[in-house]
Tab-separated table of C-alpha atoms in Angstrom:
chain	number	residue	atom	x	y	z
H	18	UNK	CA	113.961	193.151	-26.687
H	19	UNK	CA	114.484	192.384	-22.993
H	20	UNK	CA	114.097	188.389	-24.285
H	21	UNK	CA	116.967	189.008	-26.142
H	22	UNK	CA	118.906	190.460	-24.046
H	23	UNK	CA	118.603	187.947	-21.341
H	24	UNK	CA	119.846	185.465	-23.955
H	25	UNK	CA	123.040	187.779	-25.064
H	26	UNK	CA	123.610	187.943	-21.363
H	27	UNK	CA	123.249	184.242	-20.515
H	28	UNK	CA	125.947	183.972	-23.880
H	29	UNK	CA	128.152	186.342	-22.153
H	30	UNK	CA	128.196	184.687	-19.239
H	31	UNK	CA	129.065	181.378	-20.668
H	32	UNK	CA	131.929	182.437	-22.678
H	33	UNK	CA	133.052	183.998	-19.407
H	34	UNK	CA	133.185	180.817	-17.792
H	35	UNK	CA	134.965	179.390	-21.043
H	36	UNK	CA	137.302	182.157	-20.632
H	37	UNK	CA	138.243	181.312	-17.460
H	38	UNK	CA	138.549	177.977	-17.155
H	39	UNK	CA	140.902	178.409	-20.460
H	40	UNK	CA	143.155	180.585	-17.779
H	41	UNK	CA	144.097	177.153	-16.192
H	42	UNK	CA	147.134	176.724	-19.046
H	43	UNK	CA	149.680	174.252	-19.147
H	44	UNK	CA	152.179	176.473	-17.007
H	45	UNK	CA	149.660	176.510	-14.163
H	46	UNK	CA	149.022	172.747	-14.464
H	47	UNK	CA	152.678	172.435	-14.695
H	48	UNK	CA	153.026	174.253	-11.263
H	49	UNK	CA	150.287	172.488	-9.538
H	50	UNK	CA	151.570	169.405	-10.109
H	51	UNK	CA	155.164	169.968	-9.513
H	52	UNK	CA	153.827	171.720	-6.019
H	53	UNK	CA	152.311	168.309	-5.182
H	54	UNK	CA	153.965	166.407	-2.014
H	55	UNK	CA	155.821	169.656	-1.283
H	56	UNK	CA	155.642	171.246	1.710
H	57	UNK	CA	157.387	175.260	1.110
H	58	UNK	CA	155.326	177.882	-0.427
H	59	UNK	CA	156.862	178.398	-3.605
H	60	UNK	CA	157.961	177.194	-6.904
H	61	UNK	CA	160.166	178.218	-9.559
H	62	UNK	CA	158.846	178.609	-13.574
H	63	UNK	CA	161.529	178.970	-16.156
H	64	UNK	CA	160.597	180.380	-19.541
H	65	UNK	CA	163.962	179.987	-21.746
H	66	UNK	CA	161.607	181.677	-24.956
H	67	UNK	CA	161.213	184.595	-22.766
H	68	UNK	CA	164.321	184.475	-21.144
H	69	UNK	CA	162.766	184.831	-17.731
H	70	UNK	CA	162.632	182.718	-13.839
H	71	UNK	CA	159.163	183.709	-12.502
H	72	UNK	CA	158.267	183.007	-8.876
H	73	UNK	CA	155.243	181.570	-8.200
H	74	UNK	CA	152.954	180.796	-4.978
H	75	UNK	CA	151.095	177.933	-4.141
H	76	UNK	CA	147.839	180.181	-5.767
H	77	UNK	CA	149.937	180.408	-8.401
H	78	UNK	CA	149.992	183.975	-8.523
H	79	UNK	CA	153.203	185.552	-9.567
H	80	UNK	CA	155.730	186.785	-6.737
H	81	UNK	CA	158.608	187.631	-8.789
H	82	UNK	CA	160.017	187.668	-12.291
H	83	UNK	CA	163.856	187.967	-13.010
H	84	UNK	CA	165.429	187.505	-16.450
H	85	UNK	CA	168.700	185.196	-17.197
H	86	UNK	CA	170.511	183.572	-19.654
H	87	UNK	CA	171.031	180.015	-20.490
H	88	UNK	CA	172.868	177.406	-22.688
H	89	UNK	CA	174.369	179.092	-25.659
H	90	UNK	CA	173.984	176.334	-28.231
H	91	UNK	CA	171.468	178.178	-30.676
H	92	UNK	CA	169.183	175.440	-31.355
H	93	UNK	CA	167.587	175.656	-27.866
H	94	UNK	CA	166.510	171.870	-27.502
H	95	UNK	CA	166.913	170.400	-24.004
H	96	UNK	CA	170.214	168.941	-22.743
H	97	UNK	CA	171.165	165.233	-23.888
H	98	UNK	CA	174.883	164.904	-23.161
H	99	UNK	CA	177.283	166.720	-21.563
H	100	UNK	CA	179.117	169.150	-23.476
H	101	UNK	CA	176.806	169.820	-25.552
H	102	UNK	CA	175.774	173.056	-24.306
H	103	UNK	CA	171.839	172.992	-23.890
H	104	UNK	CA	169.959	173.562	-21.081
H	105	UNK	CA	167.680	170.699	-19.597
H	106	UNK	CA	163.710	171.227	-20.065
H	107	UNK	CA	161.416	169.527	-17.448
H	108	UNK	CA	160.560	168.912	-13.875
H	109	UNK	CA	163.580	169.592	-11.175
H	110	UNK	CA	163.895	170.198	-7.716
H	111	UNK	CA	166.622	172.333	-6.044
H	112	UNK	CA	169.036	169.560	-4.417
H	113	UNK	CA	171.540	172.049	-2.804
H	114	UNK	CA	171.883	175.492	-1.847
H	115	UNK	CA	175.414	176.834	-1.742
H	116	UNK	CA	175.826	180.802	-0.877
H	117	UNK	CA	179.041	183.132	-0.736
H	118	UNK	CA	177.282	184.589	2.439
H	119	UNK	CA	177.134	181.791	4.232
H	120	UNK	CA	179.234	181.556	7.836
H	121	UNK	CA	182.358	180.609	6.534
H	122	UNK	CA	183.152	177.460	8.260
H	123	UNK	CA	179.755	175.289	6.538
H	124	UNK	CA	179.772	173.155	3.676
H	125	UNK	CA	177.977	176.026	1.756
H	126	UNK	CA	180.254	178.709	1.817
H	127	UNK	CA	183.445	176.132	1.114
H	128	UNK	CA	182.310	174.217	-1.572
H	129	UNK	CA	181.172	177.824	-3.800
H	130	UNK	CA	183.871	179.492	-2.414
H	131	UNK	CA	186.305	176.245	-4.090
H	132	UNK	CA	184.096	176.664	-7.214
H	133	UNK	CA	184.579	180.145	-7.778
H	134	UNK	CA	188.583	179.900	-7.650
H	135	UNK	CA	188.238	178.074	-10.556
H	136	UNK	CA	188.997	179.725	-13.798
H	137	UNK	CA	187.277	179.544	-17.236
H	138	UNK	CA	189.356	180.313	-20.040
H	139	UNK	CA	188.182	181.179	-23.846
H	140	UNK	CA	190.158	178.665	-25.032
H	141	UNK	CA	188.133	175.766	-23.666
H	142	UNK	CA	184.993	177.681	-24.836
H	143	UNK	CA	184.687	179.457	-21.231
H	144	UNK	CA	184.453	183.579	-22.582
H	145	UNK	CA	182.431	186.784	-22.073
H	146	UNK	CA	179.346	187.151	-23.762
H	147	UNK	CA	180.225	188.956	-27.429
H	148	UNK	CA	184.478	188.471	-26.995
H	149	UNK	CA	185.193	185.084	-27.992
H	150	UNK	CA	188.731	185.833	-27.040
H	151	UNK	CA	188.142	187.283	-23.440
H	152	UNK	CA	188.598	184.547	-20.457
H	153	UNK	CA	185.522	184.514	-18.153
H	154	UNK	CA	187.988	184.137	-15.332
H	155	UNK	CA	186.975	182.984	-11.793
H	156	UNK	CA	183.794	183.908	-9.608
H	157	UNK	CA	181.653	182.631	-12.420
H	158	UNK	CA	179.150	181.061	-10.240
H	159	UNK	CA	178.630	184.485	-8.324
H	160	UNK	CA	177.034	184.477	-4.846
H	161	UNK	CA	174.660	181.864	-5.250
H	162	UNK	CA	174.629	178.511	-6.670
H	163	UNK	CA	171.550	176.641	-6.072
H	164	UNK	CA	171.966	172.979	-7.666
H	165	UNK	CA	169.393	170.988	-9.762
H	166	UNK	CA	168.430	167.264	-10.191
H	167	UNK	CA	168.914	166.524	-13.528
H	168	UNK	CA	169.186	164.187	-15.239
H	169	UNK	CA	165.537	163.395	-14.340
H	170	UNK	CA	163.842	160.511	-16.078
H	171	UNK	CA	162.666	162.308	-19.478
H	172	UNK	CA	166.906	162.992	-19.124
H	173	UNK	CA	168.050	159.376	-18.738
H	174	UNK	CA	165.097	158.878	-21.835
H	175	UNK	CA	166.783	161.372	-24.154
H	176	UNK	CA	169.846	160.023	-23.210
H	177	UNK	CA	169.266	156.701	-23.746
H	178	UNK	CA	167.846	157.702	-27.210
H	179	UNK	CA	170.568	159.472	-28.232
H	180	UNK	CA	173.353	156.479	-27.062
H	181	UNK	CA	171.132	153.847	-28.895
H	182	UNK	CA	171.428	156.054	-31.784
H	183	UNK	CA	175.071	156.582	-31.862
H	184	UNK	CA	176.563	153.226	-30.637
H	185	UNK	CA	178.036	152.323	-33.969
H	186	UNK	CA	179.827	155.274	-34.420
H	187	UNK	CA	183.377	156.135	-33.456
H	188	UNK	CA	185.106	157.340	-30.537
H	189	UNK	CA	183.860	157.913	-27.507
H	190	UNK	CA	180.244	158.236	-26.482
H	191	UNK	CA	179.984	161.449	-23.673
H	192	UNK	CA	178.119	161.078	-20.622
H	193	UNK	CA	175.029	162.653	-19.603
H	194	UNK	CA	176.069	165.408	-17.826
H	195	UNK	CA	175.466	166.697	-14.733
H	196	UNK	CA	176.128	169.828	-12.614
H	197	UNK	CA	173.132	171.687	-13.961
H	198	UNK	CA	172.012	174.803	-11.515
H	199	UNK	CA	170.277	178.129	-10.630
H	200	UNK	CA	173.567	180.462	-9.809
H	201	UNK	CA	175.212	183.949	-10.104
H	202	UNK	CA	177.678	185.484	-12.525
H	203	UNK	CA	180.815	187.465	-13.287
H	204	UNK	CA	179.351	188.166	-17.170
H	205	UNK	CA	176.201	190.325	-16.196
H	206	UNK	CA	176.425	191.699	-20.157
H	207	UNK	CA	175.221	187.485	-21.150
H	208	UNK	CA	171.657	188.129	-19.079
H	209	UNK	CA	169.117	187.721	-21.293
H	210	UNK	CA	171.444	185.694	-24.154
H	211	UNK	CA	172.605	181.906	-24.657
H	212	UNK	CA	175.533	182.447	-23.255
H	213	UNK	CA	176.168	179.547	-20.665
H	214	UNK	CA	177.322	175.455	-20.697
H	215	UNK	CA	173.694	174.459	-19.672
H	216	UNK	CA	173.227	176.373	-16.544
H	217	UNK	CA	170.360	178.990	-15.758
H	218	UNK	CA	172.261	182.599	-14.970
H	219	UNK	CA	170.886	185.296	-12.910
H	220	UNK	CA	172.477	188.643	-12.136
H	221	UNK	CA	173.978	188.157	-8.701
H	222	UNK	CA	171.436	190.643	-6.623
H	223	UNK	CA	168.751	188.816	-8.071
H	224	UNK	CA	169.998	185.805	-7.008
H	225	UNK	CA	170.657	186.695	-3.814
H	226	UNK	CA	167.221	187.670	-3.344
H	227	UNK	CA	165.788	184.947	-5.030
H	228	UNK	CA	167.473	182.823	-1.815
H	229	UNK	CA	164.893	183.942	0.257
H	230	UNK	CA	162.176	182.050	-1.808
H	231	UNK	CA	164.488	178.655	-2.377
H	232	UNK	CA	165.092	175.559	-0.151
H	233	UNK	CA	166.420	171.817	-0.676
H	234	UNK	CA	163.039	170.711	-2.582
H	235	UNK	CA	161.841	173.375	-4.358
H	236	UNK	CA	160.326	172.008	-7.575
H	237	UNK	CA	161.934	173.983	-10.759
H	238	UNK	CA	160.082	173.754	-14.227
H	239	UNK	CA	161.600	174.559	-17.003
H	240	UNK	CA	160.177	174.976	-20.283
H	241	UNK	CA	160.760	176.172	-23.655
């Protein structure tokens, strides 16, 4: 009895080890790599099935989990062109940080505070989450708008793709895109909905706090 036991327990352990060398899943291997040749703590995960940004260390242990909402085309594939209302998938690093808190006389506060004067109307496809008809108005970048780098080079691939496939056809061909970020809101009723042009939305106190964990470089993965 005791022989057998030994063996169930020598079983048990193995499948234990199994188990948790299993734990090392493609988000974590995402992370680690994407931490690689950067120097800050922390690094941004996110999950557009889920709907969530997670904050993660350099353990990769989670700090903080938020939810948001992204681009509102339904079918959910990663950004090609501009326009077309997806949200990028892949590798990114934050290339700017621009805050509504910021002293007013830097670049920061100028340059959001120029963006947010500028106002979205239904009409061109700018409205509230659920009322087609209803103008998202101005402030729609909220307090924080913390830029991205795409296109990346899985972008430029898609893109290139996607030209090669519709050169014959007529009219104009639109460009890639660009302008893709991490920022605030005046719709917090779209959080947790496709509800944007391509850009990741937060609700404005969590992207204030989110700041604290953000600087020029941190890597962004985003995933489906």
């Amino acid at each position: 009895m005791n022989k057998y036991k030994s063996i169930f327990s020598l079983i048990v352990s193995a499948l234990s080890l199994v188990l948790a060398v299993s734990c090392s899943t493609e988000k974590d291997r995402l992370l680690k790599n994407a931490l690689k040749g950067f120097e800050g703590n922390y690094a941004v995960y996110v999950d557009k099935g889920s709907f969530t940004l997670t904050v993660y260390d350099r353990d990769i242990k989670t700090i903080k989990k938020y939810p948001i909402a992204y681009g509102l085309n339904p079918d959910r594939k990663p950004k090609i062109h501009e326009g077309d209302n997806r949200t990028p998938e892949g590798l990114y690093h934050v290339t700017e940080v621009l805050s509504m808190d910021a002293s007013g006389n830097t670049e920061s506060y100028r340059k959001l505070a120029i963006m947010n004067r500028f106002y979205f109307r239904a009409s061109q496809g700018h409205h509230r989450y659920g009322k087609p008809h209803e103008d998202i108005g101005d402030n729609a970048y909220g307090s924080r708008f913390f830029r991205l780098s795409y296109p990346n080079d899985m972008d430029m691939q898609r893109y290139e793709k996607f030209k090669s496939s519709n050169h014959h056809k007529s009219g104009k061909i639109p460009g890639i895109g660009g302008g893709i970020a991490i920022h605030g809101n005046n719709d917090p009723e779209s959080i947790g909905h496709l509800a944007s042009s391509g850009c990741v939305r937060m609700y404005n106190d969590h992207i204030i706090e989110l700041e604290k964990y953000i600087q020029v470089g941190t890597p962004v993965v985003i995933k489906k």
